XYZ file of C-alpha atoms in Angstrom:
493
model
C -44.490 10.062 -2.666
C -44.851 7.484 -5.448
C -46.953 8.378 -8.508
C -48.169 5.492 -10.661
C -48.331 6.589 -14.293
C -50.951 5.458 -16.812
C -49.848 2.244 -18.521
C -49.255 3.692 -22.041
C -47.138 6.563 -20.708
C -45.277 4.294 -18.303
C -44.487 1.762 -21.043
C -43.374 4.520 -23.382
C -41.008 5.939 -20.768
C -39.644 2.481 -20.030
C -39.008 1.810 -23.719
C -37.172 5.117 -24.034
C -35.046 4.244 -21.018
C -34.120 0.854 -22.463
C -33.335 2.374 -25.839
C -31.033 4.959 -24.306
C -29.297 2.264 -22.294
C -28.760 0.016 -25.287
C -27.344 2.709 -27.529
C -25.163 4.495 -25.013
C -21.501 3.678 -24.721
C -20.652 1.543 -21.703
C -19.640 3.510 -18.651
C -16.380 1.589 -18.425
C -14.525 -0.361 -21.096
C -12.768 -3.582 -20.138
C -9.329 -2.582 -21.395
C -7.266 -3.490 -18.326
C -5.555 -6.759 -17.522
C -4.679 -8.245 -14.164
C -1.153 -6.893 -14.606
C -2.476 -3.329 -14.918
C -4.513 -3.738 -11.720
C -1.597 -5.245 -9.804
C 0.747 -2.460 -10.913
C -1.705 0.258 -9.863
C -2.035 -1.415 -6.464
C 1.735 -1.628 -6.057
C 2.071 1.997 -7.165
C -0.506 3.071 -4.578
C 1.465 1.264 -1.875
C 4.617 3.085 -3.146
C 7.419 0.665 -2.166
C 10.254 3.198 -2.341
C 8.472 5.968 -0.467
C 7.248 3.435 2.122
C 10.805 2.320 2.777
C 12.068 5.916 2.918
C 9.214 7.344 4.939
C 7.853 4.528 7.098
C 10.869 2.435 8.045
C 12.665 5.158 10.054
C 9.483 5.913 12.017
C 8.839 2.212 12.611
C 12.359 1.745 13.936
C 12.178 4.780 16.234
C 8.618 4.569 17.542
C 7.876 0.862 17.013
C 9.748 -2.291 17.914
C 13.178 -1.420 16.516
C 14.947 -4.325 14.840
C 11.736 -6.382 15.046
C 10.065 -4.215 12.376
C 10.187 -6.882 9.589
C 7.887 -9.075 11.689
C 5.432 -6.171 11.950
C 5.335 -5.881 8.144
C 4.700 -9.627 7.956
C 1.861 -9.378 10.500
C 0.306 -6.475 8.579
C 0.463 -8.511 5.358
C -1.263 -11.462 7.070
C -4.049 -9.166 8.318
C -4.541 -7.769 4.814
C -4.616 -11.320 3.391
C -7.388 -12.253 5.856
C -9.380 -9.154 4.916
C -8.979 -9.901 1.216
C -10.811 -13.209 1.782
C -13.843 -11.139 2.789
C -13.505 -8.525 0.051
C -13.019 -11.040 -2.756
C -15.982 -13.117 -1.588
C -18.081 -9.939 -1.688
C -16.717 -9.311 -5.183
C -17.765 -12.835 -6.221
C -21.208 -12.632 -4.608
C -22.033 -9.152 -5.917
C -21.044 -9.163 -9.601
C -21.232 -5.854 -11.425
C -20.459 -3.699 -8.384
C -17.104 -2.427 -7.210
C -15.775 -0.527 -4.249
C -16.333 -0.613 -0.517
C -19.403 1.623 -0.663
C -21.268 -0.918 -2.816
C -20.505 -3.670 -0.324
C -21.610 -1.538 2.625
C -24.823 -0.712 0.765
C -25.512 -4.422 0.202
C -25.084 -5.222 3.892
C -26.125 -2.117 5.808
C -28.327 -0.164 3.415
C -28.071 2.831 1.094
C -27.498 5.394 3.842
C -24.427 3.731 5.297
C -23.254 2.889 1.779
C -23.365 6.565 0.859
C -21.547 7.512 4.062
C -18.819 4.971 3.308
C -18.566 6.289 -0.269
C -18.235 9.917 0.857
C -15.591 8.928 3.417
C -13.594 6.802 0.981
C -13.801 9.454 -1.728
C -12.548 12.045 0.735
C -9.678 9.769 1.738
C -8.577 9.175 -1.849
C -8.823 12.876 -2.741
C -6.745 13.691 0.348
C -4.199 11.100 -0.756
C -4.009 12.536 -4.269
C -3.340 16.043 -2.966
C -0.940 14.854 -0.265
C 1.183 12.794 -2.647
C 1.242 15.592 -5.227
C 2.433 17.957 -2.490
C 5.034 15.336 -1.584
C 6.374 15.397 -5.147
C 6.913 19.155 -4.839
C 8.196 19.204 -1.284
C 10.723 16.384 -1.536
C 11.640 17.303 -5.099
C 12.463 20.813 -3.954
C 14.574 19.503 -1.044
C 16.500 17.072 -3.237
C 17.136 19.761 -5.862
C 18.427 22.100 -3.129
C 21.125 19.576 -2.167
C 22.562 20.069 -5.648
C 22.316 23.865 -5.521
C 19.113 24.080 -7.583
C 16.245 26.201 -6.245
C 12.758 25.147 -7.345
C 9.615 26.227 -5.425
C 7.709 23.232 -4.089
C 4.435 24.529 -5.489
C 5.855 24.642 -9.018
C 6.758 20.948 -8.915
C 3.409 20.120 -7.333
C 1.643 22.026 -10.108
C 3.524 19.967 -12.702
C 2.510 16.808 -10.833
C -1.162 17.762 -11.022
C -0.874 18.445 -14.747
C 0.512 14.928 -15.260
C -2.139 13.431 -12.964
C -4.939 15.262 -14.773
C -3.624 14.271 -18.198
C -3.351 10.582 -17.310
C -6.732 10.713 -15.565
C -8.360 11.466 -18.923
C -6.435 8.752 -20.743
C -7.799 5.729 -18.906
C -6.592 3.472 -16.113
C -4.721 1.154 -18.483
C -2.638 4.126 -19.703
C -1.939 5.075 -16.100
C -1.004 1.459 -15.477
C 1.571 1.552 -18.265
C 2.973 4.843 -16.972
C 3.373 3.643 -13.410
C 4.804 0.329 -14.647
C 7.980 2.175 -15.632
C 8.192 4.015 -12.316
C 7.393 0.975 -10.172
C 9.804 -1.198 -12.116
C 12.608 1.318 -11.647
C 11.834 1.566 -7.913
C 12.113 -2.162 -7.440
C 15.319 -2.382 -9.457
C 17.083 0.326 -7.432
C 16.041 -1.117 -4.080
C 16.990 -4.628 -5.192
C 20.402 -3.312 -6.286
C 20.857 -1.698 -2.868
C 19.801 -4.930 -1.163
C 22.260 -6.974 -3.228
C 25.114 -4.567 -2.503
C 24.463 -4.686 1.249
C 24.246 -8.481 1.244
C 27.408 -8.751 -0.881
C 29.271 -6.546 1.593
C 27.861 -7.809 4.896
C 27.088 -11.419 4.043
C 24.851 -13.280 6.489
C 24.925 -10.380 8.943
C 22.645 -8.529 6.504
C 19.880 -10.828 7.808
C 20.059 -10.484 11.610
C 18.301 -13.374 13.340
C 17.296 -10.996 16.153
C 14.656 -9.398 13.920
C 12.428 -12.469 14.255
C 13.156 -13.395 17.852
C 10.108 -13.021 20.168
C 12.088 -10.770 22.510
C 12.809 -8.278 19.729
C 9.385 -8.507 18.077
C 7.571 -7.601 21.302
C 10.075 -4.983 22.442
C 9.347 -1.260 22.386
C 5.912 -0.501 20.946
C 4.855 -3.440 18.731
C 1.432 -1.850 18.263
C 2.983 1.212 16.655
C 5.149 -1.060 14.523
C 1.996 -2.814 13.275
C 0.483 0.589 12.502
C 3.587 1.416 10.472
C 3.240 -1.840 8.564
C -0.442 -1.327 7.801
C 0.016 2.232 6.536
C 2.528 0.839 4.043
C -0.216 -1.338 2.520
C -2.635 1.521 1.836
C -3.851 1.133 -1.740
C -4.084 -2.670 -1.771
C -7.828 -2.419 -1.160
C -8.330 -0.328 -4.326
C -7.698 -3.252 -6.679
C -11.313 -4.446 -6.582
C -12.442 -0.978 -7.717
C -11.121 -1.735 -11.225
C -13.214 -4.885 -11.716
C -15.549 -3.079 -14.145
C -12.594 -2.167 -16.362
C -10.745 -5.494 -16.235
C -10.969 -8.285 -18.775
C -12.186 -11.545 -17.255
C -12.453 -9.754 -13.902
C -13.807 -12.780 -12.033
C -10.444 -14.531 -12.441
C -8.101 -11.598 -12.992
C -9.005 -9.504 -9.931
C -8.318 -12.168 -7.253
C -5.023 -13.065 -8.927
C -4.012 -9.418 -9.217
C -4.978 -8.559 -5.640
C -3.238 -11.508 -3.991
C -0.299 -11.313 -6.390
C 0.265 -7.649 -5.589
C -0.077 -8.257 -1.847
C 2.396 -11.152 -1.936
C 4.928 -9.182 -4.004
C 4.716 -6.098 -1.793
C 4.812 -8.077 1.466
C 7.836 -10.132 0.411
C 9.623 -7.031 -0.782
C 8.839 -5.044 2.391
C 9.927 -7.801 4.764
C 13.201 -8.576 2.962
C 14.149 -4.947 2.313
C 13.385 -3.849 5.884
C 15.368 -6.818 7.196
C 18.383 -5.915 5.027
C 18.144 -2.208 5.970
C 18.342 -3.209 9.635
C 21.263 -5.491 8.823
C 23.023 -2.656 6.987
C 22.576 -0.351 9.968
C 23.387 -3.110 12.445
C 20.626 -4.710 14.501
C 21.934 -3.242 17.763
C 22.478 0.180 16.193
C 19.358 0.423 14.012
C 17.267 2.604 16.333
C 20.118 4.995 17.127
C 20.951 5.291 13.427
C 17.309 5.967 12.562
C 17.131 8.679 15.244
C 20.201 10.332 13.765
C 19.407 9.948 10.056
C 15.579 9.883 10.136
C 14.318 10.286 6.537
C 17.830 9.838 5.132
C 18.240 6.212 6.316
C 17.758 4.629 2.885
C 19.592 7.415 1.035
C 22.561 7.041 3.408
C 22.734 3.290 2.857
C 22.436 3.777 -0.898
C 25.381 6.183 -0.890
C 27.399 4.075 1.558
C 27.116 0.868 -0.454
C 26.486 2.156 -3.985
C 27.931 5.641 -4.169
C 26.423 8.590 -6.064
C 25.516 6.434 -9.087
C 22.904 4.707 -6.915
C 21.960 7.657 -4.701
C 21.088 10.157 -7.455
C 18.690 7.934 -9.439
C 17.140 6.776 -6.153
C 16.432 10.380 -5.180
C 14.843 11.041 -8.566
C 12.837 7.807 -8.435
C 11.654 8.653 -4.927
C 9.780 11.606 -6.398
C 8.599 9.292 -9.167
C 7.343 6.839 -6.566
C 5.288 9.514 -4.856
C 3.939 10.651 -8.230
C 2.939 7.060 -9.093
C 1.026 6.899 -5.792
C -0.729 10.158 -6.603
C -1.773 8.801 -10.011
C -3.143 5.583 -8.501
C -5.050 7.453 -5.763
C -6.423 9.940 -8.298
C -7.802 7.073 -10.389
C -9.600 5.672 -7.346
C -10.887 9.103 -6.250
C -12.310 9.954 -9.681
C -14.162 6.632 -9.876
C -15.732 7.028 -6.432
C -16.729 10.599 -7.309
C -18.294 9.550 -10.628
C -20.202 6.688 -8.983
C -21.627 9.035 -6.352
C -22.695 11.464 -9.085
C -24.381 8.680 -11.069
C -26.261 7.656 -7.926
C -27.530 11.223 -7.491
C -25.451 11.839 -4.362
C -23.209 14.451 -6.008
C -23.901 16.897 -8.868
C -24.697 14.952 -12.043
C -22.018 16.786 -14.002
C -19.338 14.915 -12.019
C -20.610 11.664 -13.526
C -19.844 12.655 -17.120
C -17.504 10.267 -18.932
C -15.069 10.906 -21.765
C -16.842 10.258 -25.078
C -14.243 7.928 -26.584
C -12.116 6.690 -23.690
C -14.976 5.865 -21.290
C -13.238 7.239 -18.192
C -14.721 9.570 -15.532
C -13.204 12.663 -17.155
C -15.322 15.276 -15.360
C -14.509 13.915 -11.892
C -10.845 13.632 -12.850
C -10.743 17.248 -14.033
C -12.479 18.569 -10.930
C -10.206 16.685 -8.510
C -7.040 17.814 -10.307
C -8.306 21.411 -10.415
C -9.308 21.287 -6.743
C -5.820 20.102 -5.876
C -4.231 22.946 -7.829
C -6.445 25.528 -6.106
C -5.674 24.159 -2.629
C -1.950 24.150 -3.377
C -2.128 27.737 -4.657
C -3.970 28.894 -1.523
C -1.471 27.221 0.817
C 1.465 28.524 -1.213
C 0.157 32.110 -1.080
C -0.453 31.727 2.663
C 3.136 30.438 3.017
C 1.962 27.397 4.979
C 4.524 24.650 5.471
C 3.641 22.080 2.784
C 4.810 19.129 4.890
C 3.304 19.860 8.317
C 0.443 22.146 7.319
C -0.831 20.192 4.329
C 0.872 16.916 3.446
C 1.047 15.204 6.837
C -2.512 16.088 7.852
C -3.908 14.686 4.593
C -1.898 11.455 4.937
C -3.408 10.955 8.384
C -6.889 11.623 7.018
C -6.353 9.096 4.212
C -5.104 6.332 6.510
C -7.859 6.581 9.097
C -10.531 7.020 6.390
C -9.592 3.862 4.503
C -9.034 1.608 7.501
C -12.081 3.021 9.313
C -14.306 2.284 6.299
C -12.923 -1.250 6.164
C -14.312 -1.863 9.663
C -17.752 -0.911 8.316
C -17.213 -3.181 5.292
C -16.499 -6.152 7.563
C -19.691 -5.487 9.549
C -21.645 -5.168 6.304
C -20.150 -8.429 5.035
C -21.218 -10.288 8.165
C -24.795 -9.061 7.814
C -24.950 -9.639 4.060
C -23.590 -13.182 4.175
C -25.763 -14.054 7.179
C -28.936 -12.807 5.431
C -28.068 -14.596 2.171
C -27.096 -17.787 4.050
C -23.559 -17.720 2.642
C -21.772 -17.228 5.969
C -19.361 -20.155 6.101
C -16.991 -20.883 8.943
C -14.059 -19.539 6.937
C -15.872 -16.286 6.157
C -16.985 -15.787 9.744
C -13.449 -16.378 11.001
C -12.031 -13.971 8.415
C -14.563 -11.287 9.367
C -13.938 -11.673 13.098
C -10.141 -11.831 12.890
C -9.902 -9.111 10.251
C -12.378 -6.845 12.016
C -10.635 -7.267 15.360
C -7.297 -6.430 13.766
C -8.759 -3.340 12.094
C -10.306 -2.054 15.325
C -6.947 -2.372 17.073
C -5.158 -0.695 14.178
C -7.557 2.257 13.878
C -7.547 2.758 17.657
C -3.749 2.893 17.587
C -3.846 5.345 14.685
C -6.191 7.711 16.508
C -4.333 7.516 19.824
C -0.974 7.992 18.098
C -2.165 10.425 15.438
C 0.821 12.710 15.966
C 3.151 9.793 15.135
C 1.115 9.005 12.015
C 1.267 12.586 10.723
C 4.717 13.429 12.062
C 3.540 16.535 13.899
C 1.730 17.620 17.089
C 0.195 20.616 15.310
C -3.592 20.984 15.909
C -3.847 21.982 12.252
C -2.889 18.440 11.246
C -5.731 16.952 13.321
C -8.475 19.266 12.046
C -9.286 17.249 8.869
C -10.399 14.293 11.006
C -13.659 16.168 11.587
C -14.314 15.930 7.853
C -14.389 12.134 8.111
C -17.085 12.247 10.777
C -19.124 14.707 8.719
C -18.715 12.594 5.561
C -19.920 9.437 7.308
C -22.920 11.218 8.831
C -23.748 12.957 5.535
C -24.476 9.666 3.766
C -27.678 8.661 5.612
C -28.842 12.283 5.718
C -28.448 12.833 1.957
C -30.061 9.494 1.077
C -33.022 10.217 3.376
C -33.429 13.700 1.878
C -33.270 12.281 -1.639
C -36.028 9.803 -0.832
C -38.248 12.516 0.608
C -37.861 14.763 -2.431
C -38.435 11.971 -4.949
C -41.835 12.504 -6.571
C -42.119 9.598 -8.992
C -40.630 6.244 -9.911
C -40.905 3.988 -12.927
C -41.274 0.379 -11.765
C -38.562 -1.939 -12.983
C -36.793 0.807 -14.919
C -33.420 0.036 -16.479
C -30.322 1.773 -15.096
C -29.164 4.786 -17.076
C -25.643 4.912 -18.474
C -23.259 7.710 -17.661
C -23.428 10.761 -19.970
C -20.465 11.389 -22.214
C -18.361 14.433 -22.817
């Protein structure tokens, strides 16, 4: 029910609202550059861990030696989708994130559902990658006779994540810059060593022949390629913190996509050449997760293998930091919109970052890890793999909704050009195929047939349904409004 207040009281309340808005610190400070955004996107995609974790699976379950073409196709699909997302960014200044775009096209209820789903996906990613730091760090240490519990390393990862989460995204960007730079250097060194040893055979022509590309399961190969680009979509989320965002964000997003795509295609191609195009699948079946480590040792010896093992854990940690930044911003935005407890929307007093949301997510991760550790659940199958699957389907599923919202928004605002319509149709069609493949082949995505790994998918359905329900309930319980009131800034802590 709407209550219209007497004019003097209404004007007084409005003046107080404007005064509080004018004197409050801005919710976000524009301290980031396009470089910071691009580095956080690259860190989220995790080049080293993608090569170590995704390439063996793509070779075994996908199209074998044709895998580089699948990475190229995935990059082209992402480039088409970015046309839509960046046009939404241009047309809706001052907003950021998929949920805002869904809200503009499909209404507040669906926008809230998309926000809950995306937030859940990013939180799952943060926890999963932090668990990965502990799990793989523990395994690598064991090969050198050092015993470290996985949960201890994961706990250290969360402490680092929480600390950087309170320092601001530009600080996180500088931290991951070192890790990402080292990742690229090591993989480039490995690539150069393989090419120097094998010559032109390091680039087998068979990888781009139609017969090889469409052999095996090309759909699963495409799925492998797309999962390696998770995190690219998060770049637009930092537009409120980026200097000259209107120019910097498109450059950062396309620059990061181009760099990652080129790197993925070339590195995957050389890995196949190092294994031998005709022997790549058999070698991947035998070595599995050790494919890249084996090549590093074969062509570079221990001086390349050891730092690569250390940087692998650093790569996963960089991904966790990037996903945590995205999760805390979605959580804070939901709290500021009244869709989560208001306390989660509190910002740091001097650094203007969502400190409360960051603290809660890091603490939640620590609690979950402690519970699973005490229950002696396998951190890879019981926790890590199931959360990776949840993340992937959440983010790509929400992007389908974003494309539908974009079509409706641009059609209503008479901005739907032929290029935009084509991008929406092609991108949406590609996403539907990709998500369908992910659901049908969920055991391949998570690496396990365990029912426990599939259980979190129900959370995505509940999150999407919760949005319209919560928004409707909020409208029913609202007792008064102030016409034309100014938006309130986030409280500070």
